[in-house]
Amino acid sequence: MFPAPIQEAPAAKRYAYYALVAIALIFWLLPLMAVLLTSIRSLTELNEGNYWGMPKEWKFSNYIEVFQQTPMLRYMLNTVIITLPAVAGAITLATLAGFGLAKYKFRGNLLMFCMFVGGNFVPFQILMVPVRNMAVRMGLYDTFWALILFHLAFQTGFCTLFMRNFISTLPDALMESARVEGANEFQIFWSIILPLMRPALAALAVLIFTFIWNDYFWALVMVQSDAVKPVTTGLSALRGEWVASWQLISAGSIIAALPPVAMFFLLQRQFIAGLTLGAVK
Amino acid sequence: MAPAVIVFAIYVVIPIFQSFWLSLFDWDGLSPTKKFIGISNYTALFQDEQFWTSIKNNIYWLILFLFGPVIGLAIAILLNQKVRAMRIVKSLFFFPFVLSGVVIGLVFSWFYEPSHGLLNTILGIFGLPQIAPLSDEHLVTFSIIAAGLWPQIAYCMILYLTGLTAVDPEQIEAARIDGARGLRMLWHVIIPQLRPATFIAVVVTVIGALRSFDLVQVMTDGGPFGSSSILAYFMFQQSITNFRMGYGAAIAVVLFLIMSVFIAFFLRHMIRNERG
């Protein structure tokens, strides 16, 4: 193990280590703590200039006020409406495509794979004007579908890369023996490959849920009315309206961040497995 | 497999070519007719001061973002210990990665706020001069990059933590017996074994640097006076705010070409791996 295990070090060094980790952590989370502290302060206290002293009252009601005074709830709901179908769709398409690319050799296989991988890395700006025009022409501009369809299509690239790499690691012998038993290709996929993929599906779902939840650029380009705006552009609009109300903006930021953060802490192992795929090899 | 290829082609592959084509036109995005103007958008672009500011800032982003892998590795080494509560400490270091750009932008805007922000409050405690990170044109880009590094370091850290678990313990023991310790061990034994993690960390960092948009839009809108603009933001501003879609497409093409160099590099590496 590197570095040498700290438990074997002398006590003084061990305590120095704990202190170092604690200081690093506080330093690391400092900007966030500022927001957390502000989110429970009252406006009067902020107006008095008491920003960083002990709060006179803990005002958790800021979190309720955000929902009462702003369309935050609507924004959150919109994000859910956009995110869930896009995640489900992208994963479905990519699982099929990944299976094909991993287990069948055909001409253009590698080329197709490169298309998915390369496309996944392009700057959004090169897609922006045509994708936006397409949405306008199809009458989808400023609707949920504009965002759902785009995210679905774009994330299919990353998901296919992920699925193909995962399915490649499953032994071919499994499929061979099923074929000998007389199973057709669909049965093989459905009853042999799919059950083995559960961990990968979970990892991928958590990961792209976060990506789509946090999208800002496309929300900015494709929708504008409050009825469809997701929480990212919503929050940014609120900031324009509530310039001086940092306590509300802080509370709003925390609320917007909560679902992905909660998802991460609950499904940490899957999340990290998905993210580090390929980092060891 | 066909559906995946079709949707991906419609929304990703074909629009790339359409953008190239569109960059040869003068178009406001609304009128039904587009006027063909050849490479005029590009000649105008190369004379646009804002374009060069954006390019310069993109280069700052690219170079400074490489601190992501470096600091990420340092934190990973610090945290690669099996002591109590380490799991939660690692998660706390990592979780800025799951925050959206908007939230990070707001968090740092508040942190940097000149009159009441925590940064200036702390500087004040130590008797240091007060700064206005987001309205000083010499500081603004660096201040946004620092905010962008926050989740990027977290990402690199997790890649390296995973990489460190795969380092061969026998080699470490052998090196220890040969008297290698600390930095020498790190440089000659550990880092070479972390190559796959380093490769991915550098690739995602470079792409992240070129892709950043959210933070600039949220924190400064490219200001003050366009001094914190980068190509991704400049493109958005020209097409959406100024209705110059053809011009915007030309900027996007330039950004795409810069990025293609790195994408090609990555694909080449991947294909080599495939062929074993």
Coordinates of C-alpha atoms in Angstrom, one line a residue:
Chain A
M1 CA 0.0 0.0 0.0
F2 CA 1.2 3.5 -0.8
P3 CA 1.6 5.7 1.2
A4 CA 2.8 3.6 4.2
P5 CA -0.2 2.9 6.5
I6 CA -0.5 5.6 9.1
Q7 CA -1.5 3.2 11.8
E8 CA 2.0 1.9 12.0
A9 CA 3.5 5.4 12.4
P10 CA 4.4 6.9 15.8
A11 CA 1.5 8.5 17.7
A12 CA 2.7 12.1 17.1
K13 CA 2.8 11.6 13.4
R14 CA -0.6 9.9 13.5
Y15 CA -2.2 12.9 15.2
A16 CA -0.4 15.3 12.9
Y17 CA -2.0 13.3 10.0
Y18 CA -5.5 13.6 11.5
A19 CA -5.1 17.3 12.0
L20 CA -3.9 17.7 8.4
V21 CA -6.8 15.8 7.0
A22 CA -9.2 17.9 9.1
I23 CA -7.7 21.2 8.0
A24 CA -7.7 20.2 4.4
L25 CA -11.3 19.2 4.6
I26 CA -12.4 22.4 6.2
F27 CA -10.5 24.4 3.7
W28 CA -12.0 22.3 0.9
L29 CA -15.6 22.8 2.0
L30 CA -15.2 26.5 3.0
P31 CA -17.2 28.0 0.1
L32 CA -20.0 25.6 0.7
M33 CA -20.1 26.2 4.4
A34 CA -20.5 29.9 3.6
V35 CA -23.6 29.1 1.6
L36 CA -25.0 26.7 4.3
L37 CA -24.5 29.3 7.0
T38 CA -26.2 32.1 4.9
S39 CA -29.1 29.9 4.0
I40 CA -30.3 29.9 7.7
R41 CA -29.9 33.5 8.4
S42 CA -32.7 36.1 8.5
L43 CA -32.8 38.9 6.1
T44 CA -32.8 41.5 8.9
E45 CA -29.6 40.0 10.2
L46 CA -28.0 40.2 6.8
N47 CA -29.1 43.8 6.5
E48 CA -27.5 44.6 9.8
G49 CA -24.3 43.3 8.4
N50 CA -24.0 40.2 10.6
Y51 CA -22.8 37.8 7.9
W52 CA -20.4 35.6 9.6
G53 CA -20.9 36.1 13.4
M54 CA -23.1 33.6 15.3
P55 CA -26.6 33.9 13.9
K56 CA -29.1 35.3 16.5
E57 CA -31.8 33.0 15.2
W58 CA -31.6 29.9 13.1
K59 CA -33.9 30.6 10.3
F60 CA -34.7 27.2 8.7
S61 CA -37.9 28.8 7.4
N62 CA -35.8 30.2 4.5
Y63 CA -36.2 26.8 3.0
I64 CA -39.9 27.0 3.2
E65 CA -40.0 30.6 1.9
V66 CA -38.1 29.6 -1.2
F67 CA -40.9 27.3 -2.1
Q68 CA -43.6 29.9 -1.2
Q69 CA -42.1 32.9 -2.9
T70 CA -40.5 31.4 -6.0
P71 CA -41.5 28.7 -8.5
M72 CA -38.8 26.5 -7.1
L73 CA -41.1 23.5 -6.7
R74 CA -42.2 23.8 -10.3
Y75 CA -38.6 24.0 -11.5
M76 CA -37.7 20.9 -9.5
L77 CA -40.7 19.0 -10.9
N78 CA -39.7 20.1 -14.4
T79 CA -36.2 18.7 -13.9
V80 CA -37.7 15.4 -12.8
I81 CA -40.0 15.3 -15.8
I82 CA -37.0 15.9 -18.1
T83 CA -34.5 13.7 -16.4
L84 CA -36.3 10.4 -15.8
P85 CA -37.5 9.6 -19.4
A86 CA -34.1 10.7 -20.8
V87 CA -32.2 8.4 -18.5
A88 CA -34.5 5.5 -19.2
G89 CA -34.5 6.0 -22.9
A90 CA -30.7 6.5 -23.2
I91 CA -30.0 3.4 -21.2
T92 CA -32.4 1.2 -23.1
L93 CA -31.0 2.3 -26.5
A94 CA -27.4 2.0 -25.3
T95 CA -27.9 -1.4 -23.8
L96 CA -29.0 -2.8 -27.1
A97 CA -26.3 -1.0 -29.0
G98 CA -23.6 -1.9 -26.5
F99 CA -24.6 -5.6 -26.8
G100 CA -24.4 -5.5 -30.6
L101 CA -21.0 -3.7 -30.6
A102 CA -19.6 -6.0 -27.9
K103 CA -20.7 -9.4 -29.2
Y104 CA -21.1 -9.2 -32.9
K105 CA -18.2 -8.6 -35.3
F106 CA -19.2 -6.8 -38.4
R107 CA -17.6 -4.3 -40.7
G108 CA -17.7 -0.8 -39.3
N109 CA -18.0 -2.0 -35.8
L110 CA -15.0 -0.1 -34.5
L111 CA -15.9 2.9 -36.6
M112 CA -19.4 3.0 -35.1
F113 CA -17.9 2.7 -31.6
C114 CA -15.6 5.6 -32.3
M115 CA -18.5 7.7 -33.5
F116 CA -20.2 7.2 -30.1
V117 CA -17.1 7.9 -28.1
G118 CA -15.9 10.8 -30.1
G119 CA -19.4 12.4 -30.4
N120 CA -19.6 12.2 -26.6
F121 CA -16.7 14.6 -26.3
V122 CA -17.6 17.3 -28.8
P123 CA -18.3 20.8 -27.5
F124 CA -22.0 21.5 -27.2
Q125 CA -21.6 24.7 -29.2
I126 CA -21.0 22.8 -32.4
L127 CA -24.5 21.2 -32.0
M128 CA -26.3 24.2 -30.7
V129 CA -27.6 26.1 -33.7
P130 CA -28.8 23.0 -35.7
V131 CA -30.3 21.3 -32.7
R132 CA -32.1 24.4 -31.6
N133 CA -33.4 25.0 -35.2
M134 CA -34.6 21.4 -35.4
A135 CA -36.5 21.9 -32.1
V136 CA -38.1 25.1 -33.5
R137 CA -39.0 23.5 -36.8
M138 CA -40.6 20.5 -35.1
G139 CA -42.5 22.8 -32.8
L140 CA -40.7 21.5 -29.7
Y141 CA -39.0 24.6 -28.7
D142 CA -39.8 25.5 -25.1
T143 CA -41.3 22.1 -24.4
F144 CA -40.1 19.2 -22.2
W145 CA -39.6 17.1 -25.3
A146 CA -36.9 19.4 -26.7
L147 CA -34.7 18.6 -23.7
I148 CA -35.8 15.0 -23.2
L149 CA -35.0 14.0 -26.8
F150 CA -31.7 15.8 -26.9
H151 CA -30.4 14.4 -23.6
L152 CA -31.6 11.0 -24.6
A153 CA -29.8 11.1 -27.9
F154 CA -26.6 12.7 -26.5
Q155 CA -26.3 10.5 -23.5
T156 CA -26.7 7.4 -25.7
G157 CA -23.1 8.0 -26.8
F158 CA -21.6 7.8 -23.3
C159 CA -24.0 4.9 -22.3
T160 CA -23.1 2.9 -25.3
L161 CA -19.4 3.3 -24.6
F162 CA -20.0 2.2 -21.0
M163 CA -22.3 -0.8 -21.9
R164 CA -20.1 -2.1 -24.7
N165 CA -17.1 -2.1 -22.4
F166 CA -19.0 -3.9 -19.7
I167 CA -20.6 -6.5 -22.0
S168 CA -17.2 -7.2 -23.6
T169 CA -16.0 -8.5 -20.2
L170 CA -18.8 -11.1 -20.1
P171 CA -17.5 -14.5 -21.4
D172 CA -18.4 -15.5 -24.9
A173 CA -18.7 -19.1 -23.7
L174 CA -21.9 -18.2 -22.0
M175 CA -23.6 -17.2 -25.3
E176 CA -22.1 -20.1 -27.1
S177 CA -23.6 -22.6 -24.8
A178 CA -27.0 -20.9 -24.9
R179 CA -26.9 -21.0 -28.7
V180 CA -26.1 -24.7 -28.6
E181 CA -29.2 -25.2 -26.4
G182 CA -31.1 -23.5 -29.2
A183 CA -31.8 -20.1 -27.7
N184 CA -32.2 -17.3 -30.2
E185 CA -30.3 -14.0 -30.1
F186 CA -33.1 -12.1 -28.3
Q187 CA -33.5 -14.8 -25.7
I188 CA -29.7 -14.7 -25.1
F189 CA -29.8 -11.0 -24.6
W190 CA -32.9 -11.1 -22.4
S191 CA -32.3 -14.0 -20.1
I192 CA -28.5 -14.2 -20.0
I193 CA -26.9 -10.9 -20.7
L194 CA -29.5 -8.6 -19.1
P195 CA -29.5 -10.2 -15.6
L196 CA -25.7 -10.0 -15.5
M197 CA -25.8 -6.3 -16.3
R198 CA -27.8 -5.2 -13.3
P199 CA -24.8 -3.6 -11.5
A200 CA -23.7 -1.8 -14.6
L201 CA -27.2 -0.5 -15.3
A202 CA -27.4 0.9 -11.8
A203 CA -24.0 2.5 -12.1
L204 CA -24.9 4.1 -15.4
A205 CA -28.3 5.3 -14.3
V206 CA -27.0 7.1 -11.3
L207 CA -24.2 8.7 -13.3
I208 CA -26.3 10.1 -16.2
F209 CA -29.1 11.1 -13.8
T210 CA -26.6 13.5 -12.3
F211 CA -25.4 14.7 -15.7
I212 CA -28.9 15.4 -17.0
W213 CA -30.1 16.9 -13.7
N214 CA -27.2 19.3 -13.7
D215 CA -27.5 20.4 -17.3
Y216 CA -27.6 24.1 -17.8
F217 CA -26.5 24.9 -21.3
W218 CA -29.3 23.1 -23.1
A219 CA -31.9 24.3 -20.7
L220 CA -30.7 27.8 -21.5
V221 CA -30.9 27.2 -25.3
M222 CA -34.1 25.2 -25.6
V223 CA -36.6 26.4 -23.1
Q224 CA -37.6 29.8 -21.7
S225 CA -40.9 29.7 -19.9
D226 CA -41.2 29.0 -16.2
A227 CA -43.6 26.1 -16.9
V228 CA -40.8 24.0 -18.4
K229 CA -37.6 25.5 -17.0
P230 CA -35.5 23.0 -15.1
V231 CA -34.0 23.9 -11.7
T232 CA -30.6 25.0 -13.1
T233 CA -31.9 27.8 -15.3
G234 CA -34.6 28.4 -12.8
L235 CA -32.2 29.1 -10.0
S236 CA -30.1 31.3 -12.2
A237 CA -33.2 33.3 -13.1
L238 CA -34.1 33.6 -9.4
R239 CA -30.8 35.1 -8.8
G240 CA -31.5 37.9 -11.2
E241 CA -34.8 38.6 -9.5
W242 CA -33.6 38.4 -5.9
V243 CA -30.3 40.1 -6.2
A244 CA -29.9 41.1 -2.5
S245 CA -31.6 38.1 -1.0
W246 CA -28.6 35.8 -0.6
Q247 CA -30.3 33.8 2.1
L248 CA -33.0 32.7 -0.4
I249 CA -30.5 32.1 -3.2
S250 CA -28.4 30.1 -0.8
A251 CA -31.3 28.0 0.3
G252 CA -32.4 27.5 -3.3
S253 CA -28.9 26.4 -4.3
I254 CA -28.9 23.8 -1.5
I255 CA -32.3 22.5 -2.6
A256 CA -31.3 22.2 -6.2
A257 CA -28.1 20.4 -5.3
L258 CA -29.8 18.0 -2.9
P259 CA -31.2 15.3 -5.2
P260 CA -27.9 14.5 -7.0
V261 CA -26.0 14.7 -3.7
A262 CA -28.4 12.4 -1.9
M263 CA -28.3 10.0 -4.9
F264 CA -24.5 10.0 -4.7
F265 CA -24.3 9.4 -0.9
L266 CA -26.9 6.6 -1.2
L267 CA -25.5 4.8 -4.2
Q268 CA -21.9 5.8 -3.8
R269 CA -20.4 2.5 -4.8
Q270 CA -22.3 2.4 -8.1
F271 CA -21.5 6.0 -8.8
I272 CA -17.8 5.7 -8.4
A273 CA -17.7 2.3 -10.3
G274 CA -19.4 4.1 -13.2
L275 CA -17.1 7.0 -13.1
T276 CA -13.8 5.2 -12.8
L277 CA -14.5 2.6 -15.5
G278 CA -11.3 2.3 -17.4
A279 CA -9.1 4.2 -14.9
V280 CA -7.5 0.9 -13.8
K281 CA -6.4 -1.3 -16.6
Chain B
M1 CA -28.7 -1.2 -32.4
A2 CA -30.2 0.8 -35.2
P3 CA -32.2 3.2 -33.0
A4 CA -29.2 4.2 -31.0
V5 CA -27.3 5.0 -34.1
I6 CA -30.2 6.9 -35.6
V7 CA -30.9 9.2 -32.7
F8 CA -27.2 9.8 -32.1
A9 CA -26.7 10.6 -35.8
I10 CA -29.7 13.0 -35.8
Y11 CA -28.7 14.9 -32.7
V12 CA -25.0 14.7 -32.7
V13 CA -23.3 13.7 -35.9
I14 CA -25.3 15.5 -38.5
P15 CA -25.5 18.8 -36.6
I16 CA -21.7 18.9 -36.6
F17 CA -21.7 19.0 -40.4
Q18 CA -24.7 21.4 -40.4
S19 CA -22.7 23.8 -38.2
F20 CA -19.8 23.7 -40.6
W21 CA -22.1 24.5 -43.5
L22 CA -24.0 27.2 -41.5
S23 CA -20.7 29.0 -40.7
L24 CA -20.6 30.1 -44.3
F25 CA -23.8 32.0 -44.1
D26 CA -25.0 35.3 -42.7
W27 CA -28.2 34.4 -40.7
D28 CA -30.1 35.9 -37.8
G29 CA -31.8 32.6 -36.8
L30 CA -35.3 34.0 -37.6
S31 CA -35.5 35.0 -41.2
P32 CA -36.3 32.2 -43.7
T33 CA -33.4 33.1 -46.0
K34 CA -29.8 32.7 -45.3
K35 CA -27.2 34.7 -47.2
F36 CA -24.1 32.8 -48.4
I37 CA -21.0 34.8 -47.6
G38 CA -18.2 32.2 -47.9
I39 CA -15.5 32.5 -45.4
S40 CA -16.4 36.1 -44.4
N41 CA -17.5 34.9 -40.9
Y42 CA -14.0 33.6 -40.4
T43 CA -12.2 36.6 -41.6
A44 CA -14.4 38.8 -39.4
L45 CA -13.7 36.4 -36.5
F46 CA -9.9 36.7 -36.8
Q47 CA -10.2 40.4 -36.6
D48 CA -12.5 40.4 -33.6
E49 CA -10.7 41.4 -30.5
Q50 CA -13.2 39.5 -28.4
F51 CA -12.3 36.3 -30.2
W52 CA -8.6 36.6 -29.2
T53 CA -9.5 37.4 -25.6
S54 CA -11.6 34.3 -25.6
I55 CA -8.8 32.2 -27.1
K56 CA -6.3 33.6 -24.6
N57 CA -8.7 32.7 -21.7
N58 CA -9.2 29.2 -23.1
I59 CA -5.5 28.7 -23.0
Y60 CA -5.4 29.8 -19.4
W61 CA -8.2 27.4 -18.6
L62 CA -6.4 24.6 -20.4
I63 CA -3.1 25.1 -18.6
L64 CA -4.4 25.9 -15.1
F65 CA -6.9 23.1 -15.2
L66 CA -4.0 20.7 -15.3
F67 CA -3.6 21.4 -11.6
G68 CA -6.7 19.2 -11.4
P69 CA -4.8 16.0 -11.8
V70 CA -1.9 17.2 -9.8
I71 CA -3.9 18.3 -6.7
G72 CA -6.2 15.4 -7.2
L73 CA -3.3 13.0 -6.9
A74 CA -2.0 14.8 -3.9
I75 CA -5.4 14.5 -2.1
A76 CA -5.7 10.9 -3.2
I77 CA -2.4 10.1 -1.6
L78 CA -3.3 12.0 1.5
L79 CA -6.6 10.1 1.9
N80 CA -5.4 6.6 0.8
Q81 CA -5.4 5.3 4.4
K82 CA -7.5 2.7 6.1
V83 CA -8.5 4.6 9.2
R84 CA -11.9 5.2 10.8
A85 CA -14.3 7.5 9.0
M86 CA -12.1 7.7 6.0
R87 CA -14.9 6.7 3.7
I88 CA -17.0 9.7 4.7
V89 CA -14.0 12.0 4.4
K90 CA -13.4 10.7 0.9
S91 CA -17.1 11.3 0.0
L92 CA -16.9 14.8 1.4
F93 CA -13.9 15.6 -0.8
F94 CA -15.6 14.1 -3.8
F95 CA -19.1 15.4 -3.7
P96 CA -18.5 18.8 -5.2
F97 CA -18.3 16.8 -8.4
V98 CA -22.1 16.1 -8.4
L99 CA -23.0 19.7 -8.0
S100 CA -24.3 21.5 -11.1
G101 CA -22.3 24.4 -12.6
V102 CA -25.0 26.8 -11.6
V103 CA -24.8 25.8 -7.9
I104 CA -21.0 26.0 -8.0
G105 CA -21.2 29.3 -9.7
L106 CA -23.5 30.7 -7.1
V107 CA -21.5 29.2 -4.2
F108 CA -18.3 30.9 -5.4
S109 CA -20.1 34.1 -6.3
W110 CA -21.1 34.4 -2.7
F111 CA -17.7 33.3 -1.5
Y112 CA -16.0 36.0 -3.7
E113 CA -18.6 38.7 -3.0
P114 CA -16.5 41.8 -2.4
S115 CA -18.2 43.5 0.6
H116 CA -19.5 40.6 2.6
G117 CA -18.1 37.4 1.0
L118 CA -16.2 34.9 3.2
L119 CA -13.0 35.3 1.2
N120 CA -12.7 39.0 1.9
T121 CA -13.8 38.5 5.5
I122 CA -10.9 36.0 6.0
L123 CA -8.5 38.2 4.2
G124 CA -9.6 41.0 6.5
I125 CA -8.9 38.9 9.6
F126 CA -5.3 38.5 8.5
G127 CA -5.0 42.1 7.6
L128 CA -4.7 41.5 3.9
P129 CA -6.0 43.9 1.3
Q130 CA -9.6 43.3 0.1
I131 CA -10.2 42.1 -3.5
A132 CA -13.1 42.0 -5.9
P133 CA -12.3 38.8 -7.8
L134 CA -15.2 38.9 -10.3
S135 CA -15.1 42.6 -11.2
D136 CA -11.3 42.9 -11.6
E137 CA -10.4 42.1 -15.2
H138 CA -7.0 40.8 -14.2
L139 CA -8.4 38.4 -11.6
V140 CA -11.7 37.4 -13.0
T141 CA -10.6 34.5 -15.3
F142 CA -8.4 33.0 -12.6
S143 CA -11.2 33.3 -10.0
I144 CA -13.6 31.4 -12.3
I145 CA -10.9 28.8 -13.0
A146 CA -10.4 28.3 -9.3
A147 CA -14.1 27.6 -9.0
G148 CA -14.0 25.2 -11.9
L149 CA -11.1 23.3 -10.4
W150 CA -13.1 22.5 -7.3
P151 CA -15.2 19.7 -8.9
Q152 CA -12.4 18.8 -11.4
I153 CA -9.9 18.1 -8.5
A154 CA -12.6 15.9 -6.9
Y155 CA -13.0 13.9 -10.1
C156 CA -9.3 13.4 -10.6
M157 CA -9.0 12.5 -6.9
I158 CA -11.5 9.7 -7.3
L159 CA -9.7 8.4 -10.4
Y160 CA -6.4 8.3 -8.6
L161 CA -7.9 6.7 -5.5
T162 CA -9.2 3.9 -7.7
G163 CA -5.8 3.7 -9.4
L164 CA -3.9 3.5 -6.1
T165 CA -5.9 0.4 -5.1
A166 CA -4.6 -1.3 -8.2
V167 CA -0.9 -0.5 -7.6
D168 CA 1.1 -3.7 -7.2
P169 CA 2.0 -4.2 -3.4
E170 CA 4.9 -6.4 -4.2
Q171 CA 6.6 -3.8 -6.3
I172 CA 6.2 -1.3 -3.4
E173 CA 7.7 -3.8 -0.9
A174 CA 10.6 -4.5 -3.3
A175 CA 11.2 -0.8 -3.7
R176 CA 11.1 -0.3 0.1
I177 CA 13.7 -2.9 0.6
D178 CA 15.9 -1.1 -2.0
G179 CA 15.5 2.0 0.2
A180 CA 13.0 4.0 -1.9
R181 CA 10.8 6.2 0.2
G182 CA 8.5 9.2 0.0
L183 CA 8.9 11.3 -3.2
R184 CA 11.4 8.9 -4.8
M185 CA 9.0 6.0 -4.4
L186 CA 6.1 8.2 -5.7
W187 CA 8.0 9.3 -8.8
H188 CA 9.7 6.0 -9.8
V189 CA 7.3 3.3 -8.6
I190 CA 3.8 4.7 -8.0
I191 CA 3.3 7.3 -10.8
P192 CA 4.4 4.9 -13.6
Q193 CA 1.8 2.4 -12.4
L194 CA -0.9 5.1 -12.3
R195 CA -0.6 5.8 -16.0
P196 CA -4.1 4.6 -16.9
A197 CA -5.6 6.9 -14.2
T198 CA -3.4 9.8 -15.3
F199 CA -4.4 9.3 -18.9
I200 CA -8.1 9.5 -18.2
A201 CA -7.6 12.3 -15.7
V202 CA -5.8 14.4 -18.2
V203 CA -8.3 13.7 -21.0
V204 CA -11.4 14.6 -18.9
T205 CA -9.6 17.6 -17.6
V206 CA -8.7 19.0 -21.0
I207 CA -12.1 18.3 -22.3
G208 CA -13.7 19.8 -19.2
A209 CA -11.5 22.9 -19.6
L210 CA -12.6 23.5 -23.2
R211 CA -16.2 22.7 -22.5
S212 CA -16.7 25.0 -19.5
F213 CA -19.5 27.4 -20.0
D214 CA -21.8 27.3 -17.0
L215 CA -19.4 29.0 -14.6
V216 CA -18.6 31.9 -16.9
Q217 CA -22.3 32.4 -17.7
V218 CA -23.4 32.3 -14.1
M219 CA -20.6 34.2 -12.4
T220 CA -19.8 37.0 -14.8
D221 CA -21.6 36.8 -18.1
G222 CA -18.2 37.0 -19.7
G223 CA -17.5 40.4 -18.0
P224 CA -16.3 42.8 -16.9
F225 CA -16.1 44.1 -20.5
G226 CA -15.8 40.7 -22.0
S227 CA -12.5 40.0 -20.1
S228 CA -13.6 36.6 -18.8
S229 CA -15.2 35.3 -22.0
I230 CA -14.1 31.9 -23.5
L231 CA -15.0 30.5 -26.9
A232 CA -17.9 28.4 -25.6
Y233 CA -19.5 31.5 -24.0
F234 CA -18.6 33.8 -26.9
M235 CA -20.3 31.5 -29.3
F236 CA -23.5 31.4 -27.1
Q237 CA -23.5 35.2 -26.8
Q238 CA -23.1 35.9 -30.5
S239 CA -25.8 33.4 -31.5
I240 CA -28.4 33.7 -28.8
T241 CA -28.0 37.3 -27.6
N242 CA -26.8 39.0 -30.8
F243 CA -28.7 36.7 -33.3
R244 CA -25.6 36.1 -35.4
M245 CA -26.1 32.3 -35.9
G246 CA -23.7 32.0 -38.8
Y247 CA -21.0 33.9 -36.9
G248 CA -21.7 31.7 -33.8
A249 CA -21.4 28.6 -35.9
A250 CA -18.0 29.8 -37.1
I251 CA -16.8 30.2 -33.5
A252 CA -18.2 26.7 -32.7
V253 CA -16.2 25.3 -35.6
V254 CA -13.0 26.8 -34.3
L255 CA -13.7 25.4 -30.8
F256 CA -14.6 22.0 -32.4
L257 CA -11.3 21.9 -34.3
I258 CA -9.3 22.7 -31.2
M259 CA -11.1 19.9 -29.4
S260 CA -10.8 17.4 -32.3
V261 CA -7.0 17.3 -31.7
F262 CA -7.6 16.0 -28.2
I263 CA -10.5 13.7 -29.2
A264 CA -8.4 12.2 -32.0
F265 CA -5.6 11.6 -29.5
F266 CA -8.0 9.9 -27.2
L267 CA -9.5 7.7 -29.9
R268 CA -6.1 6.7 -31.1
H269 CA -5.2 5.6 -27.7
M270 CA -8.5 3.7 -27.3
I271 CA -8.1 1.9 -30.6
R272 CA -4.6 0.8 -29.7
N273 CA -5.9 -0.6 -26.5
E274 CA -8.6 -2.4 -28.4
R275 CA -6.1 -4.1 -30.6
G276 CA -4.2 -5.1 -27.5

